[in-house]
PDB file of C-alpha atoms in Angstrom:
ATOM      1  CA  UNK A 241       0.000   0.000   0.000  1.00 83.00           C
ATOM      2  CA  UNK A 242       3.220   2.499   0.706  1.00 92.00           C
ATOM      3  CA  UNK A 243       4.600   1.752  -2.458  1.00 94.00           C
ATOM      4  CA  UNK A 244       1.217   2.768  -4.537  1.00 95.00           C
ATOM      5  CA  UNK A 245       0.932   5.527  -2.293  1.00 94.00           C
ATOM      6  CA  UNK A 246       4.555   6.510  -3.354  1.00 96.00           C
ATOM      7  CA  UNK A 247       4.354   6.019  -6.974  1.00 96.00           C
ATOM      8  CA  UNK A 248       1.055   8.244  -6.854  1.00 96.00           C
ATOM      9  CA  UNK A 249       2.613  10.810  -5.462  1.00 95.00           C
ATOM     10  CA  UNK A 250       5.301  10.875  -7.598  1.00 96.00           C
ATOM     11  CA  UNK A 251       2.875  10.696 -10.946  1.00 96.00           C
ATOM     12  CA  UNK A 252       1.207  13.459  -9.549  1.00 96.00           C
ATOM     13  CA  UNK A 253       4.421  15.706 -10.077  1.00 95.00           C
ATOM     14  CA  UNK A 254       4.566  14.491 -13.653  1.00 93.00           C
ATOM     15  CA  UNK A 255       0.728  15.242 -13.963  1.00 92.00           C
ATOM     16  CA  UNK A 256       1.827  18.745 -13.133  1.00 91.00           C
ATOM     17  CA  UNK A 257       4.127  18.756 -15.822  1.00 89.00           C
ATOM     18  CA  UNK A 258       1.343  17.655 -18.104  1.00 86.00           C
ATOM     19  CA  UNK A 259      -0.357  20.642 -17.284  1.00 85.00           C
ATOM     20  CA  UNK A 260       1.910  23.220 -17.716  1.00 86.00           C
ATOM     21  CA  UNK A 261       2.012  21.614 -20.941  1.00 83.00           C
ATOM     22  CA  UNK A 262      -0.497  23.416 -22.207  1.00 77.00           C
ATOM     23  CA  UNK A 263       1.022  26.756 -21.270  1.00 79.00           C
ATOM     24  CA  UNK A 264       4.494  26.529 -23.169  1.00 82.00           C
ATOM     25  CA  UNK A 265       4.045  27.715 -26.582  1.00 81.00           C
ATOM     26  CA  UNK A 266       7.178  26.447 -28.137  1.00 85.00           C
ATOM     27  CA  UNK A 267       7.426  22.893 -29.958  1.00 82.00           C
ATOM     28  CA  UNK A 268      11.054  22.221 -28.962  1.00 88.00           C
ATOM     29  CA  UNK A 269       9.935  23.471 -24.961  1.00 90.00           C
ATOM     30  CA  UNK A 270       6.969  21.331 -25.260  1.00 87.00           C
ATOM     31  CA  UNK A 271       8.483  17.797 -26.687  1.00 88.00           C
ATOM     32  CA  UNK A 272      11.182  18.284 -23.844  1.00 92.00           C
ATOM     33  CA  UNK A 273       8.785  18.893 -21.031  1.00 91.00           C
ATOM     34  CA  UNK A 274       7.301  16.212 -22.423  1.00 91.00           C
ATOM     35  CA  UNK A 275      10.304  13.856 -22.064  1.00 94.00           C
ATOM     36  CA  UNK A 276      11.049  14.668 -18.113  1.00 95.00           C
ATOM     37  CA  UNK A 277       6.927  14.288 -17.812  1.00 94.00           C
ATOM     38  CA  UNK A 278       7.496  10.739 -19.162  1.00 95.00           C
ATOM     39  CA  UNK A 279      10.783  10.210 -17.510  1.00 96.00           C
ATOM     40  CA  UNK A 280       8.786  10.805 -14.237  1.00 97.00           C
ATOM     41  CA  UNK A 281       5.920   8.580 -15.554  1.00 96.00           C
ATOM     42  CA  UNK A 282       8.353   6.268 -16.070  1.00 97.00           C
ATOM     43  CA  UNK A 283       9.310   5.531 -12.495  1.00 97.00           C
ATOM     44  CA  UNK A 284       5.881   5.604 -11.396  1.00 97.00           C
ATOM     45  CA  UNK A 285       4.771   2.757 -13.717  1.00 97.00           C
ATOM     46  CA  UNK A 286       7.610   0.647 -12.628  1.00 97.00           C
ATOM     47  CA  UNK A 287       6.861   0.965  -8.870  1.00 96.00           C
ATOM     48  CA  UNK A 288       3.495  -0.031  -9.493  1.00 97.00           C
ATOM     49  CA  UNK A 289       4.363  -2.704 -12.136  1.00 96.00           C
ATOM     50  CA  UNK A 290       3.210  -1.270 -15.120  1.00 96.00           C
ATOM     51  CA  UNK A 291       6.495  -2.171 -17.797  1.00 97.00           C
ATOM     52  CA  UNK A 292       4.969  -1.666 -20.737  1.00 97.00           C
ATOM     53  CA  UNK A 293       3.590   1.772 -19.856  1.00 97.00           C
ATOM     54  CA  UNK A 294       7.621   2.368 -18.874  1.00 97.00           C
ATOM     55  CA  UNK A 295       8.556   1.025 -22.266  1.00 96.00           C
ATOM     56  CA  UNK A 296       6.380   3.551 -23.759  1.00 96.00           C
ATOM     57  CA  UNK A 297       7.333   6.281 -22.299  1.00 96.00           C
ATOM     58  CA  UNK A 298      10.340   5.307 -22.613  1.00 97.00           C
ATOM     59  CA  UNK A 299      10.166   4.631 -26.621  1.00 96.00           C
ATOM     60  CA  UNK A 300       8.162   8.484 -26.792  1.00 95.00           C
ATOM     61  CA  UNK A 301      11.225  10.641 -24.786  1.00 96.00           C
ATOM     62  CA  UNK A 302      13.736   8.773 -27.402  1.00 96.00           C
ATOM     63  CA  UNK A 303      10.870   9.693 -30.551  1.00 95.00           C
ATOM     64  CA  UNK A 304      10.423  13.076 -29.176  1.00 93.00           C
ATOM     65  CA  UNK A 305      14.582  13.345 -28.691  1.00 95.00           C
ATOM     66  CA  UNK A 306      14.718  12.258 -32.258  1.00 95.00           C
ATOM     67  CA  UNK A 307      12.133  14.528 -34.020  1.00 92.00           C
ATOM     68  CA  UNK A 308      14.089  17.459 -32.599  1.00 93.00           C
ATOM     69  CA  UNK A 309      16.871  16.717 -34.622  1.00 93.00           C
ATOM     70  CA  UNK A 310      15.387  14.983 -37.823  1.00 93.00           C
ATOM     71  CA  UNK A 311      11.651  14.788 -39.390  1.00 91.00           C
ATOM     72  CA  UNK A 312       9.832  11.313 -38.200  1.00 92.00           C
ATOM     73  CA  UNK A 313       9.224  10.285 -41.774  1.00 95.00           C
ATOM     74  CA  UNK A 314       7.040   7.093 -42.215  1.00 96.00           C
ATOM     75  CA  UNK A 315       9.620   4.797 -42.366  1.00 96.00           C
ATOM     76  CA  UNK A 316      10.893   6.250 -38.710  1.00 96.00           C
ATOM     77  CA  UNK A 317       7.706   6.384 -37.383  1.00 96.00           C
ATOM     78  CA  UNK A 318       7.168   2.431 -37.980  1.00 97.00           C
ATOM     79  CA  UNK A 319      10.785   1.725 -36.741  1.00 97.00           C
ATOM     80  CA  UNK A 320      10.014   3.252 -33.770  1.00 96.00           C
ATOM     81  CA  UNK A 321       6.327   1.417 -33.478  1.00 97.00           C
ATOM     82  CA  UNK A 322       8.145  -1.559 -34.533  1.00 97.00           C
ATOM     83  CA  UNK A 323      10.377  -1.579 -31.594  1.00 96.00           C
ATOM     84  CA  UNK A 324       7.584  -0.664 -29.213  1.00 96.00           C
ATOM     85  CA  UNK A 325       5.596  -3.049 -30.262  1.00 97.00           C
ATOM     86  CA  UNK A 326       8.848  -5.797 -29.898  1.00 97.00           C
ATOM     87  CA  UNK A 327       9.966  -4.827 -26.396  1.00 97.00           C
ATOM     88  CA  UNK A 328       5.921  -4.918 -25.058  1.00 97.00           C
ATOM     89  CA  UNK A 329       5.777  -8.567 -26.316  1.00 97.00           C
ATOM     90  CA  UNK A 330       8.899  -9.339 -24.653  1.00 96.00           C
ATOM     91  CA  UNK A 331       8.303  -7.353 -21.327  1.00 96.00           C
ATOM     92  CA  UNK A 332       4.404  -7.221 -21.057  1.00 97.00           C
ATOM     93  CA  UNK A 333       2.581  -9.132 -18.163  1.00 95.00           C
ATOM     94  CA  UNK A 334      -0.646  -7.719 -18.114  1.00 96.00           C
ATOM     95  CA  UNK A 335      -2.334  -9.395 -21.136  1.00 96.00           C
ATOM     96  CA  UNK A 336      -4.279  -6.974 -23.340  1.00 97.00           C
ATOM     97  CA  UNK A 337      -4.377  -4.263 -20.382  1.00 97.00           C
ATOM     98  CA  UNK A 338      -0.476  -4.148 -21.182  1.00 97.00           C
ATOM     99  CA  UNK A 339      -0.786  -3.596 -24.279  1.00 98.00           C
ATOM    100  CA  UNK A 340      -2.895  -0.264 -24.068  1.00 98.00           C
ATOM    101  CA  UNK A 341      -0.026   1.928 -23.974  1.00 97.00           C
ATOM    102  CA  UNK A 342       1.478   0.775 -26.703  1.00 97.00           C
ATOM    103  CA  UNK A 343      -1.487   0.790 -29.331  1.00 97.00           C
ATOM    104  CA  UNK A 344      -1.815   4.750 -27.397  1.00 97.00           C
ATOM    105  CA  UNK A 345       1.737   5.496 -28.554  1.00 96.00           C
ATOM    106  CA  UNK A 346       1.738   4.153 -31.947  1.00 96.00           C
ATOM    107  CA  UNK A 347      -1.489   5.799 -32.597  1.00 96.00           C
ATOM    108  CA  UNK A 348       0.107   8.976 -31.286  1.00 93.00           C
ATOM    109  CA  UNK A 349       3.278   8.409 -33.094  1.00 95.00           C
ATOM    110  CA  UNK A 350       1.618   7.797 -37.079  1.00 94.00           C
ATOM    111  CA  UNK A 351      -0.550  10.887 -36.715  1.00 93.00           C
ATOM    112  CA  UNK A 352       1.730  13.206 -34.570  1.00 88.00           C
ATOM    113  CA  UNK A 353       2.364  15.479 -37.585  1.00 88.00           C
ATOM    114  CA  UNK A 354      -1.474  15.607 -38.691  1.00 89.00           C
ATOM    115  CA  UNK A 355      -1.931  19.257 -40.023  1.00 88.00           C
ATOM    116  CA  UNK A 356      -5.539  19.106 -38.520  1.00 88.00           C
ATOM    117  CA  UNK A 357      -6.158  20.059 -35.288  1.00 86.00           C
ATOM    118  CA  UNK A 358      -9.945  17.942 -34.422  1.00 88.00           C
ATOM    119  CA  UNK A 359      -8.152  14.773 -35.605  1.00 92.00           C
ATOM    120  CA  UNK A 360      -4.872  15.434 -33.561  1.00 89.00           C
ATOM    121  CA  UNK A 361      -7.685  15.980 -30.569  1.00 90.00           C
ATOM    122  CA  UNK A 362      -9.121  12.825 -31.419  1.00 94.00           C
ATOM    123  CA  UNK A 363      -6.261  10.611 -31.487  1.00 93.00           C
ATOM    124  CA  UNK A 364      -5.435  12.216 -28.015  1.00 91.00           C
ATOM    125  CA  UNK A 365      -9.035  11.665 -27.080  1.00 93.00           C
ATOM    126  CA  UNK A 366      -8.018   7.776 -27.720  1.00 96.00           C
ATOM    127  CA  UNK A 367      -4.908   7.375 -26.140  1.00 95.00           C
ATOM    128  CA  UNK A 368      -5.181   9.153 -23.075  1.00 94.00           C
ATOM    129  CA  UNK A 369      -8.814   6.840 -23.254  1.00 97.00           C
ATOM    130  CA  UNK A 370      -6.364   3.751 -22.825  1.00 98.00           C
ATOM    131  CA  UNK A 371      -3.821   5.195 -20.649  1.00 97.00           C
ATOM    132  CA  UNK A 372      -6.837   6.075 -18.082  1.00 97.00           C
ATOM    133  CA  UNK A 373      -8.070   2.314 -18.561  1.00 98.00           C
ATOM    134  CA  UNK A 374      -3.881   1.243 -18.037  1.00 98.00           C
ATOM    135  CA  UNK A 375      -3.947   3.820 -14.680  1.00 97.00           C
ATOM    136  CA  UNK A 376      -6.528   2.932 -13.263  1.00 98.00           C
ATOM    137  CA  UNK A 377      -5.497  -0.933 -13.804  1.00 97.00           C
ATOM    138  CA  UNK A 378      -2.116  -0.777 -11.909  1.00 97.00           C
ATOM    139  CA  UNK A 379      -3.836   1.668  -9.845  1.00 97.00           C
ATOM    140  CA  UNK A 380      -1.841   4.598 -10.371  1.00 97.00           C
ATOM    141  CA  UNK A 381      -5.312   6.507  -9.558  1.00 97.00           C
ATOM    142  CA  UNK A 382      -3.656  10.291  -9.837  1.00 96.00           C
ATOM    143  CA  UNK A 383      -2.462   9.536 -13.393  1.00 96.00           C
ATOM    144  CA  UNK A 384      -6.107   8.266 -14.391  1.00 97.00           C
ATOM    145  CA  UNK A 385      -7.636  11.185 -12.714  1.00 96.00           C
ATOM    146  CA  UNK A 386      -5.716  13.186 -14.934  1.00 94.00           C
ATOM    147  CA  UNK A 387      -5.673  11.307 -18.100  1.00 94.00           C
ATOM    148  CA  UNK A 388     -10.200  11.687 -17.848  1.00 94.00           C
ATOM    149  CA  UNK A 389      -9.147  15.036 -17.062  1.00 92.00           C
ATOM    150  CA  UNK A 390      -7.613  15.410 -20.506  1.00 90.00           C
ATOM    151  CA  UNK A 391     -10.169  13.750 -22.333  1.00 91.00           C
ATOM    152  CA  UNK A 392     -13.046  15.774 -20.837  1.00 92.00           C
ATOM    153  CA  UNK A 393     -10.311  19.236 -21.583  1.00 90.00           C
ATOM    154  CA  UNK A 394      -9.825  17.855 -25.244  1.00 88.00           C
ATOM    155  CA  UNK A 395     -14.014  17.528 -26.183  1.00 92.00           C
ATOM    156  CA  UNK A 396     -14.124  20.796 -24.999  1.00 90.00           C
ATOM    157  CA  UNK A 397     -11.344  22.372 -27.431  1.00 87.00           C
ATOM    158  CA  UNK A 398     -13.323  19.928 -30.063  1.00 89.00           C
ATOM    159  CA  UNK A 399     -16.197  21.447 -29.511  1.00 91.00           C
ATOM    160  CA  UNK A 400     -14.456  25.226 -29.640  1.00 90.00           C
ATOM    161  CA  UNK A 401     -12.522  24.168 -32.570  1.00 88.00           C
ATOM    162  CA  UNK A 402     -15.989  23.010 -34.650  1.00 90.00           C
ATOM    163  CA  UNK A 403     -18.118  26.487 -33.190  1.00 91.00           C
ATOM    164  CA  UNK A 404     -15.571  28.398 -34.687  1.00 89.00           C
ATOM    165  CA  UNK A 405     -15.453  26.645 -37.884  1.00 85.00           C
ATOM    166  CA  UNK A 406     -19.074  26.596 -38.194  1.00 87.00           C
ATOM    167  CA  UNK A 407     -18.899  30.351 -37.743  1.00 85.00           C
ATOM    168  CA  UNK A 408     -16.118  30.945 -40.269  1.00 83.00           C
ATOM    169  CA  UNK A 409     -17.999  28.838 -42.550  1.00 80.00           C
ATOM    170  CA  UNK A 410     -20.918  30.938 -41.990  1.00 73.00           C
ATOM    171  CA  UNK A 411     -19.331  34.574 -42.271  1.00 72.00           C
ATOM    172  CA  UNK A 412     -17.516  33.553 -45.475  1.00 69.00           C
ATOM    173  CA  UNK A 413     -20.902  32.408 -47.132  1.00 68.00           C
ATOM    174  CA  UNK A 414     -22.623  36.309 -46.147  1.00 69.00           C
ATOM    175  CA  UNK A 415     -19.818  37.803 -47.422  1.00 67.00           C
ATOM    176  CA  UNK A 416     -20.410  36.429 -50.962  1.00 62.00           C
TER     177      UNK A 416
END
């Protein structure tokens, strides 16, 4: 009971992170928060025995590293699925529950660089879907608070995006 007590605590300082996420307004600033989020994530998932949600954070910090210094072209995008996908079959003890955070990172990964914003909502509508399902299953209960959190924060800036469009949509059609 310490130890999930511990490793909540500690997630909850990388929820932070993912929080103040939202603030920074630079892409390099934002994939490197990201990777000392994850790093943090990291431990947390390993204290309360959730590898393959390690692996995959561990697999995004490198991906994130790595599109800093070079585009993530197809072909890198399914290496980097590929190996993923090979370590979670090696490492995963969870069953199907294990393998949520991969199929949330590989999603993530293939449409990272989608020019439109609703889809790039709704792929993070999915995976942080899974991830709360993954929390809440090795109960690492602050990180699944937070992942619902993001879902319910992400419909919302759906549902802003889509007003807005409706009502660009709109004043461009009384303008002709």
């Amino acid at each position: 009971m310490k130890t999930v007590l511990i490793a909540n605590i500690i997630s909850f300082i990388g929820c932070l992170l993912m929080v103040a996420i939202g603030l920074i307004k630079e892409r390099r600033k934002i994939l490197l928060t990201q990777c000392v989020l994850w790093g943090i994530l990291t431990v947390s998932n390993l204290m309360l025995g959730g590898v393959t949600g390690a692996v995959s954070n561990i697999v995004s910090i490198v991906r994130n590293l790595y599109s800093l210094k070079r585009p993530l072209t197809l072909p890198v995008k399914i290496g980097f699925i590929a190996v993923q996908t090979a370590i979670t079959a090696f490492t995963n003890e969870l069953g199907l529950i294990g393998w949520l955070p991969t199929l949330a990172a590989a999603t993530f990964t293939f449409f990272m660089d989608v020019k439109d914003a609703v889809t790039l909502k709704c792929v993070i509508i999915f995976g942080q879907t899974l991830w709360a399902i993954f929390d809440f299953s090795i109960r690492n209960y602050t990180a699944c608070a937070f992942d619902v959190m993001t879902v319910i924060s992400t419909c919302v800036g759906i549902a802003i995006l889509l007003r807005e469009r409706r009502r660009s949509c709109k004043d461009s059609s009384k303008k002709q």
